[in-house]
C-alpha atoms as a PDB file:
ATOM      1  CA  MET A   1     146.181  63.283-148.417  1.00  0.00           C
ATOM      2  CA  ARG A   2     149.441  63.652-150.291  1.00  0.00           C
ATOM      3  CA  LEU A   3     152.062  66.094-149.064  1.00  0.00           C
ATOM      4  CA  THR A   4     155.730  66.609-149.582  1.00  0.00           C
ATOM      5  CA  ILE A   5     157.814  67.730-146.670  1.00  0.00           C
ATOM      6  CA  VAL A   6     161.052  69.472-147.429  1.00  0.00           C
ATOM      7  CA  ALA A   7     163.850  70.038-144.962  1.00  0.00           C
ATOM      8  CA  ALA A   8     167.548  70.329-144.489  1.00  0.00           C
ATOM      9  CA  VAL A   9     168.633  67.494-142.213  1.00  0.00           C
ATOM     10  CA  LEU A  10     172.214  66.409-142.648  1.00  0.00           C
ATOM     11  CA  ALA A  11     175.667  67.827-142.334  1.00  0.00           C
ATOM     12  CA  VAL A  12     178.954  68.106-144.132  1.00  0.00           C
ATOM     13  CA  GLY A  13     182.022  66.284-143.056  1.00  0.00           C
ATOM     14  CA  ALA A  14     180.476  63.335-141.231  1.00  0.00           C
ATOM     15  CA  THR A  15     183.112  60.743-142.052  1.00  0.00           C
ATOM     16  CA  ALA A  16     184.696  57.898-140.159  1.00  0.00           C
ATOM     17  CA  CYS A  17     187.908  58.972-138.455  1.00  0.00           C
ATOM     18  CA  GLY A  18     190.705  56.640-139.529  1.00  0.00           C
ATOM     19  CA  SER A  19     188.504  53.551-139.470  1.00  0.00           C
ATOM     20  CA  SER A  20     186.729  51.504-142.075  1.00  0.00           C
ATOM     21  CA  ASP A  21     184.217  50.216-139.490  1.00  0.00           C
ATOM     22  CA  PRO A  22     180.686  51.511-139.930  1.00  0.00           C
ATOM     23  CA  ALA A  23     179.111  53.629-137.226  1.00  0.00           C
ATOM     24  CA  PRO A  24     176.982  51.778-134.647  1.00  0.00           C
ATOM     25  CA  GLN A  25     173.278  51.439-135.473  1.00  0.00           C
ATOM     26  CA  GLY A  26     171.500  54.767-134.953  1.00  0.00           C
ATOM     27  CA  GLN A  27     174.664  56.865-134.873  1.00  0.00           C
ATOM     28  CA  ALA A  28     176.624  58.871-137.399  1.00  0.00           C
ATOM     29  CA  ALA A  29     180.288  58.395-138.081  1.00  0.00           C
ATOM     30  CA  THR A  30     181.960  61.737-137.480  1.00  0.00           C
ATOM     31  CA  THR A  31     185.440  63.128-137.244  1.00  0.00           C
ATOM     32  CA  ALA A  32     186.278  63.872-133.639  1.00  0.00           C
ATOM     33  CA  PRO A  33     188.024  67.184-132.957  1.00  0.00           C
ATOM     34  CA  SER A  34     191.637  66.811-131.843  1.00  0.00           C
ATOM     35  CA  THR A  35     191.771  70.027-129.822  1.00  0.00           C
ATOM     36  CA  GLY A  36     191.868  70.013-126.050  1.00  0.00           C
ATOM     37  CA  THR A  37     189.384  72.846-125.695  1.00  0.00           C
ATOM     38  CA  SER A  38     185.903  72.074-124.514  1.00  0.00           C
ATOM     39  CA  GLY A  39     183.024  73.519-126.484  1.00  0.00           C
ATOM     40  CA  SER A  40     179.323  73.376-125.895  1.00  0.00           C
ATOM     41  CA  ALA A  41     178.417  69.836-124.856  1.00  0.00           C
ATOM     42  CA  ALA A  42     175.030  70.091-126.582  1.00  0.00           C
ATOM     43  CA  SER A  43     176.403  71.071-129.992  1.00  0.00           C
ATOM     44  CA  SER A  44     179.903  69.552-130.100  1.00  0.00           C
ATOM     45  CA  ASP A  45     178.674  66.068-131.063  1.00  0.00           C
ATOM     46  CA  LYS A  46     176.272  67.186-133.807  1.00  0.00           C
ATOM     47  CA  GLN A  47     177.091  68.200-137.382  1.00  0.00           C
ATOM     48  CA  GLN A  48     175.656  71.329-139.050  1.00  0.00           C
ATOM     49  CA  PRO A  49     173.011  70.784-141.761  1.00  0.00           C
ATOM     50  CA  ALA A  50     173.867  70.457-145.445  1.00  0.00           C
ATOM     51  CA  VAL A  51     171.165  68.103-146.715  1.00  0.00           C
ATOM     52  CA  LYS A  52     167.699  68.601-148.120  1.00  0.00           C
ATOM     53  CA  ALA A  53     165.033  66.066-147.196  1.00  0.00           C
ATOM     54  CA  GLU A  54     161.635  65.588-148.766  1.00  0.00           C
ATOM     55  CA  LEU A  55     158.839  63.522-147.269  1.00  0.00           C
ATOM     56  CA  THR A  56     156.508  62.704-150.133  1.00  0.00           C
ATOM     57  CA  MET A  57     153.164  61.380-148.916  1.00  0.00           C
ATOM     58  CA  GLN A  58     151.816  58.407-150.855  1.00  0.00           C
ATOM     59  CA  GLY A  59     148.263  57.351-151.843  1.00  0.00           C
ATOM     60  CA  LYS A  60     147.644  55.646-148.489  1.00  0.00           C
ATOM     61  CA  PRO A  61     146.825  58.333-145.895  1.00  0.00           C
ATOM     62  CA  GLY A  62     149.820  59.131-143.689  1.00  0.00           C
ATOM     63  CA  LEU A  63     152.344  56.989-145.590  1.00  0.00           C
ATOM     64  CA  GLY A  64     155.374  58.898-146.836  1.00  0.00           C
ATOM     65  CA  LEU A  65     158.798  58.463-148.407  1.00  0.00           C
ATOM     66  CA  LEU A  66     161.566  60.472-146.756  1.00  0.00           C
ATOM     67  CA  ALA A  67     164.376  61.269-149.205  1.00  0.00           C
ATOM     68  CA  ALA A  68     167.518  62.932-147.796  1.00  0.00           C
ATOM     69  CA  THR A  69     169.962  64.379-150.335  1.00  0.00           C
ATOM     70  CA  ASN A  70     173.488  65.557-149.473  1.00  0.00           C
ATOM     71  CA  GLN A  71     173.731  69.199-150.581  1.00  0.00           C
ATOM     72  CA  GLY A  72     177.148  69.735-149.063  1.00  0.00           C
ATOM     73  CA  THR A  73     180.572  69.480-150.644  1.00  0.00           C
ATOM     74  CA  ALA A  74     181.836  66.539-148.575  1.00  0.00           C
ATOM     75  CA  PRO A  75     180.544  63.003-148.079  1.00  0.00           C
ATOM     76  CA  ILE A  76     178.463  62.243-144.976  1.00  0.00           C
ATOM     77  CA  THR A  77     178.167  58.885-143.256  1.00  0.00           C
ATOM     78  CA  PHE A  78     175.364  57.749-140.951  1.00  0.00           C
ATOM     79  CA  GLN A  79     173.399  54.680-139.953  1.00  0.00           C
ATOM     80  CA  GLY A  80     170.029  54.129-138.334  1.00  0.00           C
ATOM     81  CA  TRP A  81     166.757  56.001-138.113  1.00  0.00           C
ATOM     82  CA  PRO A  82     165.878  59.618-138.784  1.00  0.00           C
ATOM     83  CA  LYS A  83     164.212  61.307-135.800  1.00  0.00           C
ATOM     84  CA  LEU A  84     161.058  63.316-136.336  1.00  0.00           C
ATOM     85  CA  ALA A  85     159.802  65.916-133.858  1.00  0.00           C
ATOM     86  CA  PHE A  86     156.678  68.041-133.969  1.00  0.00           C
ATOM     87  CA  THR A  87     155.593  71.369-132.476  1.00  0.00           C
ATOM     88  CA  ASN A  88     152.031  72.569-131.933  1.00  0.00           C
ATOM     89  CA  PRO A  89     150.595  75.928-133.069  1.00  0.00           C
ATOM     90  CA  ALA A  90     151.872  77.544-129.836  1.00  0.00           C
ATOM     91  CA  GLY A  91     155.421  76.551-130.833  1.00  0.00           C
ATOM     92  CA  GLU A  92     155.686  74.001-128.006  1.00  0.00           C
ATOM     93  CA  PRO A  93     156.749  70.374-128.458  1.00  0.00           C
ATOM     94  CA  ALA A  94     153.799  68.148-129.383  1.00  0.00           C
ATOM     95  CA  ALA A  95     153.771  64.827-127.519  1.00  0.00           C
ATOM     96  CA  ILE A  96     153.572  62.724-130.684  1.00  0.00           C
ATOM     97  CA  PRO A  97     155.288  59.383-130.110  1.00  0.00           C
ATOM     98  CA  VAL A  98     157.600  58.267-132.926  1.00  0.00           C
ATOM     99  CA  GLU A  99     158.338  54.537-133.075  1.00  0.00           C
ATOM    100  CA  GLN A 100     161.465  53.249-134.830  1.00  0.00           C
ATOM    101  CA  GLU A 101     160.701  50.262-137.073  1.00  0.00           C
ATOM    102  CA  LEU A 102     163.069  47.832-138.800  1.00  0.00           C
ATOM    103  CA  VAL A 103     161.507  48.675-142.170  1.00  0.00           C
ATOM    104  CA  PRO A 104     162.639  47.268-144.510  1.00  0.00           C
ATOM    105  CA  GLY A 105     165.287  45.803-142.167  1.00  0.00           C
ATOM    106  CA  GLU A 106     168.535  46.773-140.490  1.00  0.00           C
ATOM    107  CA  GLY A 107     169.846  50.100-141.698  1.00  0.00           C
ATOM    108  CA  PRO A 108     173.269  49.773-143.333  1.00  0.00           C
ATOM    109  CA  SER A 109     176.042  52.304-142.906  1.00  0.00           C
ATOM    110  CA  ILE A 110     175.414  54.855-145.661  1.00  0.00           C
ATOM    111  CA  THR A 111     177.929  57.301-147.086  1.00  0.00           C
ATOM    112  CA  LEU A 112     176.258  59.954-149.210  1.00  0.00           C
ATOM    113  CA  GLN A 113     178.507  61.717-151.665  1.00  0.00           C
ATOM    114  CA  PRO A 114     177.410  65.262-152.608  1.00  0.00           C
ATOM    115  CA  GLY A 115     174.200  64.978-154.641  1.00  0.00           C
ATOM    116  CA  GLN A 116     173.351  61.440-153.483  1.00  0.00           C
ATOM    117  CA  THR A 117     170.119  60.493-151.676  1.00  0.00           C
ATOM    118  CA  ALA A 118     169.094  58.006-148.952  1.00  0.00           C
ATOM    119  CA  PHE A 119     165.526  56.989-148.067  1.00  0.00           C
ATOM    120  CA  ALA A 120     163.276  55.980-145.167  1.00  0.00           C
ATOM    121  CA  GLY A 121     159.591  55.196-144.890  1.00  0.00           C
ATOM    122  CA  VAL A 122     157.384  57.267-142.576  1.00  0.00           C
ATOM    123  CA  GLN A 123     153.867  56.431-141.428  1.00  0.00           C
ATOM    124  CA  LEU A 124     151.872  59.183-139.702  1.00  0.00           C
ATOM    125  CA  ASP A 125     148.615  58.380-137.909  1.00  0.00           C
ATOM    126  CA  VAL A 126     146.495  61.212-139.342  1.00  0.00           C
ATOM    127  CA  ASP A 127     143.008  60.010-138.385  1.00  0.00           C
ATOM    128  CA  GLY A 128     142.217  63.120-136.317  1.00  0.00           C
ATOM    129  CA  ASP A 129     141.210  61.213-133.174  1.00  0.00           C
ATOM    130  CA  ALA A 130     141.181  62.694-129.654  1.00  0.00           C
ATOM    131  CA  ASN A 131     144.920  61.992-129.221  1.00  0.00           C
ATOM    132  CA  SER A 132     145.895  63.914-132.363  1.00  0.00           C
ATOM    133  CA  PHE A 133     147.849  67.170-132.300  1.00  0.00           C
ATOM    134  CA  ALA A 134     147.668  69.997-134.788  1.00  0.00           C
ATOM    135  CA  VAL A 135     151.166  70.344-136.214  1.00  0.00           C
ATOM    136  CA  ASN A 136     152.774  73.756-136.653  1.00  0.00           C
ATOM    137  CA  GLU A 137     156.301  72.591-137.456  1.00  0.00           C
ATOM    138  CA  ILE A 138     158.158  69.359-138.092  1.00  0.00           C
ATOM    139  CA  THR A 139     161.870  68.878-137.574  1.00  0.00           C
ATOM    140  CA  ALA A 140     163.956  66.005-138.870  1.00  0.00           C
ATOM    141  CA  GLU A 141     167.326  64.748-137.685  1.00  0.00           C
ATOM    142  CA  LEU A 142     169.507  62.014-139.121  1.00  0.00           C
ATOM    143  CA  PRO A 143     171.770  60.090-136.732  1.00  0.00           C
ATOM    144  CA  GLY A 144     174.429  62.410-135.317  1.00  0.00           C
ATOM    145  CA  MET A 145     173.159  65.479-137.163  1.00  0.00           C
ATOM    146  CA  VAL A 146     171.392  68.593-135.903  1.00  0.00           C
ATOM    147  CA  PRO A 147     167.602  68.754-136.285  1.00  0.00           C
ATOM    148  CA  VAL A 148     166.295  71.191-138.867  1.00  0.00           C
ATOM    149  CA  LYS A 149     162.919  72.647-139.757  1.00  0.00           C
ATOM    150  CA  VAL A 150     160.838  70.786-142.327  1.00  0.00           C
ATOM    151  CA  THR A 151     158.909  72.697-144.988  1.00  0.00           C
ATOM    152  CA  VAL A 152     155.659  71.030-146.077  1.00  0.00           C
ATOM    153  CA  ILE A 153     154.800  71.037-149.782  1.00  0.00           C
ATOM    154  CA  GLY A 154     151.341  69.986-151.008  1.00  0.00           C
ATOM    155  CA  THR A 155     150.494  67.787-153.976  1.00  0.00           C
ATOM    156  CA  ASP A 156     150.274  70.902-156.124  1.00  0.00           C
ATOM    157  CA  GLY A 157     153.984  71.507-155.544  1.00  0.00           C
ATOM    158  CA  GLN A 158     153.309  74.586-153.405  1.00  0.00           C
ATOM    159  CA  PRO A 159     154.113  75.078-149.707  1.00  0.00           C
ATOM    160  CA  VAL A 160     151.186  74.237-147.442  1.00  0.00           C
ATOM    161  CA  ALA A 161     149.907  77.576-146.135  1.00  0.00           C
ATOM    162  CA  ASP A 162     148.318  76.136-142.977  1.00  0.00           C
ATOM    163  CA  LEU A 163     150.187  73.126-141.630  1.00  0.00           C
ATOM    164  CA  THR A 164     147.923  73.065-138.539  1.00  0.00           C
ATOM    165  CA  LYS A 165     145.350  71.174-140.628  1.00  0.00           C
ATOM    166  CA  LEU A 166     147.699  68.185-140.360  1.00  0.00           C
ATOM    167  CA  LYS A 167     146.649  66.372-137.172  1.00  0.00           C
ATOM    168  CA  VAL A 168     148.962  63.557-136.045  1.00  0.00           C
ATOM    169  CA  SER A 169     148.579  61.202-133.085  1.00  0.00           C
ATOM    170  CA  GLU A 170     151.649  58.996-133.635  1.00  0.00           C
ATOM    171  CA  ALA A 171     154.324  58.193-136.185  1.00  0.00           C
ATOM    172  CA  LYS A 172     156.499  55.283-137.275  1.00  0.00           C
ATOM    173  CA  VAL A 173     159.794  55.678-139.097  1.00  0.00           C
ATOM    174  CA  GLY A 174     161.903  53.059-140.859  1.00  0.00           C
ATOM    175  CA  THR A 175     165.662  52.811-141.155  1.00  0.00           C
ATOM    176  CA  MET A 176     167.598  54.902-143.661  1.00  0.00           C
ATOM    177  CA  GLN A 177     168.376  52.908-146.808  1.00  0.00           C
ATOM    178  CA  PRO A 178     170.439  53.560-149.966  1.00  0.00           C
ATOM    179  CA  ALA A 179     167.416  52.727-152.203  1.00  0.00           C
ATOM    180  CA  THR A 180     163.621  53.084-152.028  1.00  0.00           C
ATOM    181  CA  GLN A 181     162.802  49.394-152.407  1.00  0.00           C
ATOM    182  CA  GLY A 182     160.795  48.140-149.416  1.00  0.00           C
ATOM    183  CA  VAL A 183     160.977  51.301-147.290  1.00  0.00           C
ATOM    184  CA  LEU A 184     157.193  51.833-147.397  1.00  0.00           C
ATOM    185  CA  VAL A 185     156.232  48.317-146.277  1.00  0.00           C
ATOM    186  CA  PHE A 186     154.834  48.935-142.789  1.00  0.00           C
ATOM    187  CA  ASP A 187     152.617  46.242-141.194  1.00  0.00           C
END
């Protein structure tokens, strides 16, 4: 089955603060606020979304290419794996394990200028076995960014009317890369 999943997943203004060192693996480089006021602990370390992501499913069932494009006006820097989360038709979290893979290898620090795209491979186990969950919604989150809702687009280029037909038991996700080469090579 071939699908395209569209989402907004990144943020504006994620840049290294006075340092040329890349962010640690799995984290985004962000500018820390210099004010002494304390904000919400849950939202103060995450950037607001400004990126569109598409997960285009390939010919092999469950294999997809995640493409995240900076739609903001400022560069964003991150490194590591995107996080995927799923909800069931009741709107509750679905217990679908997502394994981080070093595919195609270590994820470099990536700075996306406005309009630029980064990529990761995704492999969904969509065999419909007893451990599979019907999916109502998918969210995606790049390192240090807020998670956002993913819109699923079918092979006909139209939004999938009933996402609950997608039954997933587990997922694997590769590291974000500046190019597509090798990102779909899962064992």
